[in-house]
Coordinates of C-alpha atoms and ligand atoms in Angstrom, one line a residue:
M1 CA 13.0 127.6 -2.1
R2 CA 15.3 125.2 -4.0
M3 CA 18.3 126.9 -5.5
R4 CA 20.8 125.5 -7.9
Q5 CA 24.3 127.0 -7.3
N6 CA 25.7 128.4 -10.5
P7 CA 26.6 125.3 -12.6
Q8 CA 30.2 126.2 -13.3
F9 CA 30.8 127.0 -9.6
D10 CA 29.3 124.2 -7.7
R11 CA 27.2 121.1 -8.4
K12 CA 25.5 121.0 -5.0
N13 CA 21.8 121.8 -4.5
C14 CA 21.0 123.8 -1.4
F15 CA 17.5 124.1 0.1
V16 CA 16.7 127.4 1.9
P17 CA 13.4 128.1 3.5
T18 CA 12.2 131.5 2.2
S19 CA 11.9 132.5 5.8
E20 CA 15.7 132.4 6.0
I21 CA 16.3 134.6 3.0
I22 CA 18.0 137.9 4.2
A23 CA 17.8 140.0 1.0
V24 CA 17.4 139.9 -2.8
E25 CA 19.3 142.3 -5.0
E26 CA 19.7 142.9 -8.7
T27 CA 23.3 142.1 -9.7
E28 CA 25.4 144.3 -12.0
L29 CA 27.6 141.9 -13.9
N30 CA 31.2 143.1 -14.5
K31 CA 33.1 142.4 -17.7
K32 CA 34.9 139.4 -16.3
Q33 CA 31.7 137.8 -15.1
R34 CA 30.2 138.3 -18.6
N35 CA 32.9 136.3 -20.2
I36 CA 32.5 133.1 -18.0
G37 CA 31.3 129.8 -19.4
K38 CA 28.4 129.7 -21.8
W39 CA 27.1 133.1 -20.8
Q40 CA 29.7 134.8 -22.9
K41 CA 27.7 134.0 -26.1
M42 CA 24.8 135.9 -24.7
A43 CA 24.1 139.5 -25.6
K44 CA 23.5 140.9 -22.1
P45 CA 22.8 138.4 -19.3
H46 CA 20.7 139.6 -16.3
A47 CA 21.3 138.4 -12.8
F48 CA 20.0 138.7 -9.2
T49 CA 21.7 137.7 -5.9
V50 CA 19.9 136.0 -3.0
Y51 CA 21.5 136.4 0.4
Y52 CA 20.5 133.7 2.8
V53 CA 21.3 132.1 6.2
K54 CA 23.8 129.3 5.9
K55 CA 23.8 127.0 9.0
A56 CA 27.1 125.7 10.2
R57 CA 28.0 123.3 13.1
N58 CA 27.1 124.1 16.7
H59 CA 24.2 126.3 15.8
R60 CA 26.5 128.9 14.1
W61 CA 24.8 130.9 11.3
R62 CA 26.5 132.8 8.5
C63 CA 25.3 134.9 5.7
S64 CA 25.9 133.3 2.3
D65 CA 24.7 134.3 -1.2
V66 CA 24.0 132.8 -4.6
T67 CA 23.6 134.6 -7.9
F68 CA 21.1 133.6 -10.6
W69 CA 21.7 134.5 -14.2
C70 CA 19.2 134.5 -17.1
V71 CA 18.9 136.2 -20.5
D72 CA 15.3 137.4 -20.1
E73 CA 15.4 140.7 -18.2
H74 CA 11.7 140.6 -17.6
L75 CA 11.9 137.1 -16.0
C76 CA 14.8 138.3 -13.9
N77 CA 12.8 141.3 -12.6
Q78 CA 9.8 139.0 -12.0
W79 CA 11.9 136.8 -9.7
I80 CA 13.3 139.8 -7.9
Q81 CA 9.8 141.3 -7.4
A82 CA 8.3 138.0 -6.3
L83 CA 11.0 137.4 -3.7
K84 CA 10.9 141.0 -2.4
E85 CA 7.1 140.7 -1.9
L86 CA 7.6 137.4 -0.1
L87 CA 10.1 139.0 2.3
E88 CA 7.6 141.9 2.9
M89 CA 4.9 139.5 4.0
Q90 CA 7.0 137.9 6.7
S91 CA 7.4 139.3 10.2
K92 CA 10.9 140.6 9.5
P93 CA 11.9 143.7 11.5
K94 CA 12.3 146.9 9.5
Q95 CA 13.0 149.5 12.3
L96 CA 15.1 148.7 15.4
L97 CA 16.2 150.6 18.5
V98 CA 19.7 149.5 19.5
Y99 CA 21.4 150.0 22.9
I100 CA 25.1 149.3 23.1
N101 CA 26.9 148.9 26.5
P102 CA 30.5 149.9 25.8
Y103 CA 31.6 148.6 29.2
G104 CA 30.2 145.1 29.3
G105 CA 32.3 142.0 28.9
K106 CA 35.6 142.8 27.2
R107 CA 34.4 146.3 26.4
Q108 CA 34.1 145.5 22.7
G109 CA 30.3 146.1 22.4
K110 CA 30.7 149.1 20.0
S111 CA 33.2 147.5 17.7
I112 CA 31.3 144.2 17.6
Y113 CA 28.1 146.0 16.6
E114 CA 29.8 148.3 14.0
Q115 CA 31.9 145.5 12.4
K116 CA 29.7 142.5 12.6
V117 CA 26.1 143.5 13.0
A118 CA 25.5 146.9 11.3
P119 CA 26.6 145.7 7.8
L120 CA 24.1 142.8 8.0
F121 CA 21.3 145.1 9.2
S122 CA 21.9 147.4 6.2
L123 CA 22.0 144.5 3.8
A124 CA 18.6 143.5 5.1
S125 CA 17.5 147.2 4.7
I126 CA 16.8 147.5 8.4
S127 CA 16.9 151.1 9.7
T128 CA 18.3 151.5 13.3
D129 CA 18.4 154.2 16.0
V130 CA 21.6 153.4 18.0
V131 CA 22.1 154.6 21.6
I132 CA 25.5 154.1 23.1
T133 CA 24.8 154.0 26.9
E134 CA 26.7 156.5 29.1
H135 CA 25.8 155.0 32.5
A136 CA 24.0 152.1 34.1
N137 CA 20.2 152.3 33.6
H138 CA 20.6 154.7 30.7
A139 CA 18.8 152.2 28.4
K140 CA 16.1 151.4 31.0
D141 CA 15.3 155.1 31.6
N142 CA 15.4 155.9 27.9
L143 CA 12.8 153.1 27.2
F144 CA 10.3 155.0 29.3
E145 CA 10.5 158.1 27.0
V146 CA 11.0 156.8 23.4
N147 CA 8.1 156.4 21.0
I148 CA 8.2 152.6 21.3
N149 CA 5.5 151.9 18.7
K150 CA 7.8 153.2 16.0
Y151 CA 10.0 150.1 16.4
D152 CA 9.6 146.5 15.4
G153 CA 12.1 145.5 18.1
V154 CA 14.8 146.5 20.6
V155 CA 18.3 145.2 20.4
C156 CA 20.8 145.1 23.3
V157 CA 24.5 144.8 22.7
G158 CA 26.0 143.4 25.9
G159 CA 25.7 140.7 28.4
D160 CA 22.9 139.3 30.6
G161 CA 22.9 142.5 32.7
M162 CA 22.3 144.7 29.7
F163 CA 19.4 142.4 28.5
S164 CA 18.0 142.6 32.0
E165 CA 18.1 146.4 31.9
V166 CA 16.3 146.6 28.5
M167 CA 13.8 144.0 29.6
H168 CA 13.0 146.0 32.8
G169 CA 12.6 149.2 30.7
L170 CA 10.2 147.5 28.3
I171 CA 8.1 145.7 31.0
G172 CA 8.1 148.7 33.2
R173 CA 6.9 150.9 30.3
M174 CA 4.1 148.4 29.5
Q175 CA 2.9 148.4 33.1
K176 CA 3.1 152.2 33.4
D177 CA 1.2 152.7 30.1
S178 CA -1.5 150.2 31.4
G179 CA -1.7 151.7 34.9
I180 CA -0.5 148.4 36.6
D181 CA 1.3 148.8 39.9
Q182 CA 4.3 146.4 39.8
N183 CA 4.6 146.5 43.6
N184 CA 1.6 144.3 44.0
P185 CA 2.9 140.7 43.8
K186 CA -0.4 139.5 42.5
A187 CA -0.9 142.3 39.9
P188 CA -2.1 140.9 36.5
L189 CA 0.9 142.1 34.5
V190 CA 0.5 143.2 30.9
Q191 CA 2.6 141.1 28.4
C192 CA 5.3 142.8 26.5
N193 CA 5.0 141.9 22.8
I194 CA 7.9 143.9 21.4
R195 CA 10.7 141.4 20.6
I196 CA 14.1 141.9 22.1
G197 CA 17.3 140.9 20.3
I198 CA 20.6 140.1 22.1
I199 CA 23.9 140.7 20.5
P200 CA 26.3 138.9 22.9
A201 CA 29.1 141.2 24.1
G202 CA 29.1 140.4 27.8
S203 CA 30.8 138.1 30.3
T204 CA 28.5 135.1 30.7
D205 CA 25.9 135.7 27.9
C206 CA 23.9 132.7 29.2
I207 CA 20.5 134.2 28.0
C208 CA 21.8 134.4 24.4
Y209 CA 23.5 131.0 24.6
S210 CA 20.4 129.3 26.1
T211 CA 18.0 130.7 23.5
V212 CA 20.1 130.5 20.3
G213 CA 22.6 127.7 21.1
I214 CA 25.7 129.8 20.7
S215 CA 27.2 133.1 21.9
D216 CA 28.0 134.6 18.5
P217 CA 27.1 138.2 17.3
V218 CA 26.6 137.3 13.6
T219 CA 24.4 134.3 14.5
S220 CA 22.3 136.5 16.8
A221 CA 22.1 139.3 14.2
L222 CA 20.8 136.8 11.6
H223 CA 18.1 135.5 14.0
I224 CA 17.0 139.2 14.4
I225 CA 17.0 139.8 10.6
V226 CA 14.9 136.7 9.8
G227 CA 12.4 137.8 12.5
D228 CA 12.4 134.8 14.8
C229 CA 10.2 134.9 17.8
Q230 CA 10.8 132.9 21.0
P231 CA 8.6 133.4 24.1
L232 CA 10.4 133.4 27.4
D233 CA 9.2 132.9 31.0
V234 CA 9.9 135.8 33.4
S235 CA 10.0 135.6 37.2
S236 CA 8.9 138.6 39.2
V237 CA 10.7 139.1 42.5
H238 CA 9.2 141.0 45.4
H239 CA 10.1 141.8 49.0
N240 CA 6.8 142.0 51.0
N241 CA 4.9 144.4 48.8
T242 CA 7.8 146.0 47.1
F243 CA 8.8 145.1 43.5
L244 CA 12.5 144.2 43.3
K245 CA 13.4 142.8 39.9
Y246 CA 12.4 140.5 37.0
S247 CA 14.6 137.5 36.3
V248 CA 14.8 135.3 33.2
S249 CA 18.0 133.3 33.7
L250 CA 19.4 132.8 37.3
L251 CA 18.1 133.8 40.7
G252 CA 21.0 132.5 42.8
Y253 CA 21.5 132.7 46.6
G254 CA 24.7 131.6 48.4
F255 CA 27.4 130.5 45.9
Y256 CA 26.4 132.5 42.8
G257 CA 25.2 135.4 45.0
D258 CA 28.5 135.6 46.8
I259 CA 30.4 135.3 43.5
L260 CA 28.5 138.2 42.0
K261 CA 28.9 140.4 45.1
D262 CA 32.6 139.8 45.2
S263 CA 33.0 140.3 41.4
E264 CA 31.1 143.5 41.3
K265 CA 34.2 145.3 42.7
K266 CA 36.3 143.7 40.0
R267 CA 34.5 144.6 36.8
W268 CA 37.8 146.0 35.4
M269 CA 38.9 142.3 35.1
G270 CA 36.1 141.6 32.5
P271 CA 34.8 138.0 32.3
M272 CA 37.9 136.8 34.3
R273 CA 36.3 138.4 37.4
Y274 CA 33.9 135.4 37.7
D275 CA 36.8 132.9 37.7
Y276 CA 38.7 134.8 40.4
S277 CA 35.6 135.4 42.6
G278 CA 34.4 131.8 41.9
L279 CA 37.6 130.3 43.3
K280 CA 37.6 132.7 46.3
T281 CA 33.9 131.9 47.0
F282 CA 34.5 128.2 46.6
L283 CA 37.4 128.3 49.1
S284 CA 35.3 130.3 51.6
H285 CA 32.7 127.5 51.5
H286 CA 30.0 129.5 53.3
Y287 CA 26.6 127.9 53.9
Y288 CA 23.4 129.8 54.8
E289 CA 20.4 128.7 56.9
G290 CA 16.9 129.6 55.8
T291 CA 13.4 128.4 54.9
I292 CA 12.2 127.8 51.3
S293 CA 8.6 127.4 50.5
F294 CA 7.3 126.7 47.0
Q295 CA 4.4 125.7 44.9
P296 CA 5.1 122.8 42.5
A297 CA 4.3 123.5 38.9
K298 CA 1.5 121.0 38.4
H299 CA 0.6 122.3 34.9
T300 CA 4.0 121.3 33.4
V301 CA 4.4 118.0 31.6
G302 CA 8.2 117.8 31.9
S303 CA 10.6 117.3 34.8
P304 CA 14.1 118.6 35.6
Q305 CA 15.6 115.2 35.1
D306 CA 14.1 114.6 31.7
K307 CA 16.6 113.6 29.1
D308 CA 14.9 115.6 26.3
S309 CA 15.7 119.2 26.9
C310 CA 14.0 122.3 25.4
R311 CA 14.3 122.5 21.6
T312 CA 12.9 124.7 18.8
G313 CA 9.1 124.4 18.7
C314 CA 9.2 122.6 22.1
Y315 CA 6.2 120.3 22.7
I316 CA 6.6 120.5 26.5
C317 CA 6.5 124.3 26.5
K318 CA 3.4 124.3 24.2
K319 CA 1.6 121.7 26.2
S320 CA 2.5 123.2 29.6
E321 CA 1.3 126.7 28.5
Q322 CA -2.0 125.2 27.2
Q323 CA -2.6 123.4 30.5
L324 CA -1.7 126.6 32.5
S325 CA -4.2 128.8 30.6
Q326 CA -6.8 126.0 30.9
Q327 CA -6.3 126.0 34.7
Y328 CA -6.5 129.8 34.7
K329 CA -9.7 129.8 32.8
E330 CA -11.3 127.2 35.0
C331 CA -10.4 128.5 38.4
G332 CA -8.6 131.9 38.0
L333 CA -5.5 133.2 39.8
K334 CA -7.0 133.4 43.4
H335 CA -8.1 129.8 43.6
E336 CA -5.0 128.6 41.9
E337 CA -2.7 130.3 44.4
D338 CA -4.6 128.9 47.4
E339 CA -5.5 125.5 46.0
E340 CA -1.9 124.3 45.3
E341 CA -0.2 123.4 48.6
W342 CA 3.0 125.1 49.6
K343 CA 5.9 122.7 50.3
V344 CA 8.3 124.0 53.0
I345 CA 12.0 123.1 53.4
K346 CA 14.3 124.4 56.2
G347 CA 18.0 123.8 56.1
K348 CA 21.6 124.8 55.6
F349 CA 22.4 125.6 51.9
L350 CA 25.6 126.2 50.0
A351 CA 23.5 127.4 47.0
I352 CA 19.9 128.0 46.2
N353 CA 19.4 128.5 42.4
A354 CA 16.1 129.2 40.6
V355 CA 16.5 129.1 36.9
N356 CA 13.9 129.9 34.2
M357 CA 16.1 128.4 31.5
S358 CA 19.0 125.9 31.3
C359 CA 21.4 128.8 31.8
A360 CA 23.7 127.1 29.3
C361 CA 26.7 129.2 28.5
P362 CA 30.2 128.8 27.0
R363 CA 31.5 127.9 30.5
S364 CA 28.8 125.4 31.1
P365 CA 27.4 124.0 27.8
K366 CA 24.5 122.1 29.4
G367 CA 23.8 124.8 32.1
L368 CA 22.6 124.7 35.6
S369 CA 19.4 122.8 34.8
P370 CA 19.8 121.1 31.4
A371 CA 16.1 120.2 31.1
A372 CA 14.7 123.6 32.1
H373 CA 12.2 125.0 29.6
L374 CA 12.2 128.5 28.1
A375 CA 8.4 128.9 27.9
D376 CA 6.7 126.3 30.1
G377 CA 5.6 128.8 32.9
S378 CA 7.9 127.2 35.5
A379 CA 11.3 127.5 37.0
D380 CA 13.7 124.8 38.3
L381 CA 14.5 125.3 42.0
I382 CA 17.9 123.7 42.8
L383 CA 18.8 123.3 46.5
V384 CA 22.4 122.4 47.2
R385 CA 22.6 121.6 50.9
K386 CA 25.7 121.9 53.1
C387 CA 28.3 119.3 52.1
S388 CA 32.1 118.9 52.0
R389 CA 34.2 121.1 49.7
F390 CA 35.2 118.0 47.8
D391 CA 31.6 117.0 47.1
F392 CA 30.7 120.6 46.2
L393 CA 33.6 120.6 43.7
R394 CA 32.3 117.3 42.2
Y395 CA 28.9 119.0 41.9
L396 CA 30.4 122.0 40.1
V397 CA 32.5 120.0 37.7
R398 CA 29.4 118.1 36.6
H399 CA 28.3 121.5 35.1
T400 CA 31.1 121.2 32.6
N401 CA 30.5 117.5 31.5
Q402 CA 27.7 115.2 30.5
D403 CA 27.1 113.7 34.0
D404 CA 23.8 114.3 35.9
Q405 CA 24.3 117.3 38.1
F406 CA 21.3 116.3 40.3
D407 CA 22.6 112.8 41.2
F408 CA 24.0 113.8 44.6
S409 CA 22.4 113.1 48.1
F410 CA 22.9 116.8 48.9
V411 CA 21.2 118.2 45.8
D412 CA 17.4 118.4 45.3
V413 CA 15.6 120.0 42.3
Y414 CA 11.9 120.9 42.0
R415 CA 9.9 122.4 39.1
V416 CA 8.0 125.3 40.7
K417 CA 5.7 128.1 39.6
S418 CA 6.4 130.2 42.7
F419 CA 8.6 130.2 45.8
Q420 CA 9.6 132.2 48.8
F421 CA 12.7 132.4 50.9
T422 CA 13.6 133.8 54.3
S423 CA 17.1 133.6 55.8
K424 CA 17.4 132.3 59.3
L425 CA 18.8 135.7 60.2
S426 CA 15.6 137.5 59.4
E427 CA 13.7 134.7 61.2
D428 CA 15.7 135.1 64.3
N429 CA 14.2 138.4 65.1
E430 CA 13.6 137.5 68.7
S431 CA 16.6 139.4 70.0
N432 CA 18.4 142.1 67.9
V433 CA 21.5 141.5 70.1
T434 CA 22.3 138.2 68.2
D435 CA 21.5 140.0 64.9
I436 CA 24.1 142.8 65.6
G437 CA 26.6 140.2 66.8
K438 CA 26.0 138.0 63.7
K439 CA 26.1 141.0 61.4
R440 CA 29.4 142.2 62.8
F441 CA 30.7 138.6 63.1
G442 CA 29.3 138.0 59.5
Q443 CA 31.4 140.9 58.2
F444 CA 34.5 139.5 59.9
C445 CA 33.9 136.1 58.2
R446 CA 33.2 137.7 54.9
D447 CA 36.6 139.4 55.0
H448 CA 38.4 136.3 56.2
P449 CA 37.5 133.5 53.7
A450 CA 39.4 130.9 55.7
C451 CA 36.6 130.7 58.2
C452 CA 33.9 128.3 57.2
C453 CA 31.2 129.2 59.7
N454 CA 27.8 130.2 58.3
I455 CA 27.5 133.9 57.7
A456 CA 24.0 135.3 58.5
S457 CA 22.9 135.9 55.0
S458 CA 24.1 135.9 51.4
T459 CA 23.0 138.1 48.5
W460 CA 20.6 137.2 45.7
N461 CA 22.2 137.2 42.2
C462 CA 19.4 138.2 39.8
D463 CA 20.5 137.8 36.2
G464 CA 23.9 139.2 37.1
E465 CA 22.7 142.1 39.3
T466 CA 22.5 141.9 43.2
L467 CA 19.2 142.3 45.0
D468 CA 18.8 144.5 48.1
S469 CA 17.1 141.9 50.4
S470 CA 17.5 138.2 51.1
A471 CA 13.8 137.6 51.9
I472 CA 11.9 137.4 48.6
Q473 CA 8.7 136.1 47.0
V474 CA 9.0 134.9 43.4
R475 CA 6.3 134.1 40.8
V476 CA 6.8 132.8 37.3
H477 CA 4.9 134.6 34.5
C478 CA 4.5 132.2 31.5
Q479 CA 5.9 133.4 28.1
F480 CA 6.0 137.0 29.3
V481 CA 8.6 138.5 26.9
K482 CA 9.6 137.5 23.4
L483 CA 13.1 137.3 21.9
F484 CA 14.4 137.4 18.3
A485 CA 15.4 133.7 18.6
R486 CA 13.9 130.2 18.0
G487 CA 15.4 128.2 20.9
I488 CA 18.0 125.5 20.3
E489 CA 17.5 123.8 16.9
E490 CA 18.0 120.0 16.7
N491 CA 21.7 119.4 17.0
S492 CA 24.1 119.8 14.1
K493 CA 24.6 116.1 13.3
D494 CA 21.0 116.2 12.0
E495 CA 22.0 119.2 9.9
A496 CA 24.9 117.2 8.4
A497 CA 22.5 114.4 7.6
Y498 CA 20.1 117.0 6.1
S499 CA 22.6 118.4 3.7
Q500 CA 23.9 114.9 2.8
S501 CA 20.3 113.9 1.9
S502 CA 20.0 116.9 -0.4
I503 CA 23.2 116.0 -2.2
E504 CA 22.0 112.4 -2.6
Q505 CA 18.8 113.7 -4.2
L506 CA 20.9 115.4 -6.8
L507 CA 23.2 112.5 -7.7
Ligands
1PW1 C1 35.9 123.9 38.9 C2 34.8 123.8 37.8 C3 33.8 124.9 38.0 C4 32.8 124.9 36.9 C5 31.7 125.8 37.3 C6 30.7 126.0 36.2 C7 29.8 127.2 36.5 C8 28.8 127.5 35.4 C9 28.4 128.9 35.5 C10 27.0 129.1 35.0 C11 26.5 130.5 35.4 C12 25.1 130.5 34.7 C13 24.3 131.6 35.4 C14 24.5 132.9 34.7 C15 24.2 134.1 35.3 C16 24.4 135.4 34.5 O1 23.2 136.0 34.4 C17 25.4 136.2 35.4 C18 25.6 137.6 34.7 O2 26.0 137.4 33.4 P1 26.7 138.6 32.6 O3 28.0 138.7 33.3 O4 25.9 139.9 32.9 O5 26.8 138.2 31.2 N1 26.6 135.5 35.5 C19 27.0 135.1 36.7 C20 28.3 134.3 36.7 O6 26.4 135.4 37.7
ADP2 N1 27.6 152.9 29.8 C1 27.6 152.2 30.9 N2 28.4 152.4 31.9 C2 28.4 151.6 33.0 N3 27.6 150.6 33.2 C3 26.7 150.3 32.2 C4 26.7 151.1 31.0 N4 25.7 150.5 30.2 C5 25.1 149.5 30.9 N5 25.8 149.4 32.1 C6 25.5 148.4 33.2 O1 26.5 147.4 33.1 C7 25.9 146.2 33.7 C8 26.6 144.9 33.1 O2 26.4 145.0 31.7 P1 26.6 143.6 30.9 O3 26.4 144.0 29.4 O4 25.8 142.5 31.4 O5 28.1 143.3 31.1 P2 28.7 141.9 31.8 O6 28.2 140.8 31.0 O7 30.2 142.1 31.8 O8 28.1 142.0 33.2 C9 24.5 146.2 33.4 O9 23.8 146.0 34.6 C10 24.2 147.6 32.9 O10 23.1 148.2 33.6
CA3 CA1 10.7 128.0 32.3

């Protein structure tokens, strides 16, 4: 829709796709407005206001509005009617279930929602049922009871852990309603089509940042209001035949696992806890022995060292998903699992990170794997082998600048569709004496960071929550959940060029 700002206010044209209109309202003109410019000669001008998404730099969205005036009341009502009918036809949510974590991040979830998000939802005439969680897993348990079909979407106000909780509730509900046993690693899981919206109010917020391009509550609220839909890969994690967790951002063993384990006890520090535990873990410099086996993701058309990363309407995600479903049709899951060979790597690792997305976040704008794709049915498996503290520091610093994080002799990255890991400890089961010794010894090392021997085993960090066992089997489920997002739009310099071209058209 091409809108002319009011002549006397602003001579710039602005182009707004109707899909990015938030609301249309009849405007009551006050006395002062009536007496502006040429309208004052009119008997009784009529007006309506269009609220729309205004895109600023760095993927930031804001709500802007423009008022249209005309003399003909009938014409004015026709415009309002036409635009309202247009909005009705789009997949914009009308009824949302909102979970707020009052303790996540800087503990501002409730005020962020009430001050920044609720006013926008009411402007867009979205009705909400709001639940302020009282304990961990409150949201997850609640999702097994609510009448989920009443809602067009579920919104979580918090960080990655809160998203993970809502996602587990929705997926778990879907499997339960379909009679699927999640403990079977090969179970044909039922997709969850209810969209999830994330209002960032946590510590890392990497899921929001990686799917929207910024961690900003208003921007995320506007993506929910316009009814965006971004599919997302989900990894299922099992230990033997027991379901552990789903993961969409990071499955990290070693460095990120130890950071999480140490920071859990320091939640009162808020986001700072990761900096404190990060430094402590870096200094302890523990490495872990184990065996990784994985199946390369043959169906994908991209690679972790591509230069073009995942963007809105990503071709690589679309093409990879097509090739995966083609493979599935031709030879089915059974053959696919056997047919692809498993690669095996044994070694000593400082970190093992499997990411379903770039894991970009305010702390690391490019993320752990900049070219990872949101919806290509694969995960990037990053192996950081034992190296000196200095080299590991160089590797970490690369996460905060534009240099290639994988350009080190001790770093390998593979695009996989499934992988397994066992720690040397669980492999050395020939004599439990060594195990007891290592466990006790391990505890001593853990409490004395100065020692840099290898502790028996680390902990898996799964989207910011710890896993109970170190031996896991992971499988990627392509485009398994959907977010109220659209991926990262082309970068803002294009937007600047875009608005420049619209001004040129006018002049
Ligand atoms: C000396 C220079 C060091 C620079 C290090 C850069 C590190 C970049 C950190 C990226 C972490 C991305 C993975 C995110 C995982 C989140 O799911 C998890 C939980 O996020 P939440 O706290 O629930 O929002 N956060 C952490 C740190 O484990
Ligand atoms: N009311 C609550 N009290 C305590 N913990 C909660 C509550 N609501 C949610 N949680 C738990 O807090 C954890 C972290 O939440 P999150 O929003 O990710 O904060 P952060 O980003 O700081 O980790 C989640 O695993 C969630 O299960
Ligand atoms: Ca992926």
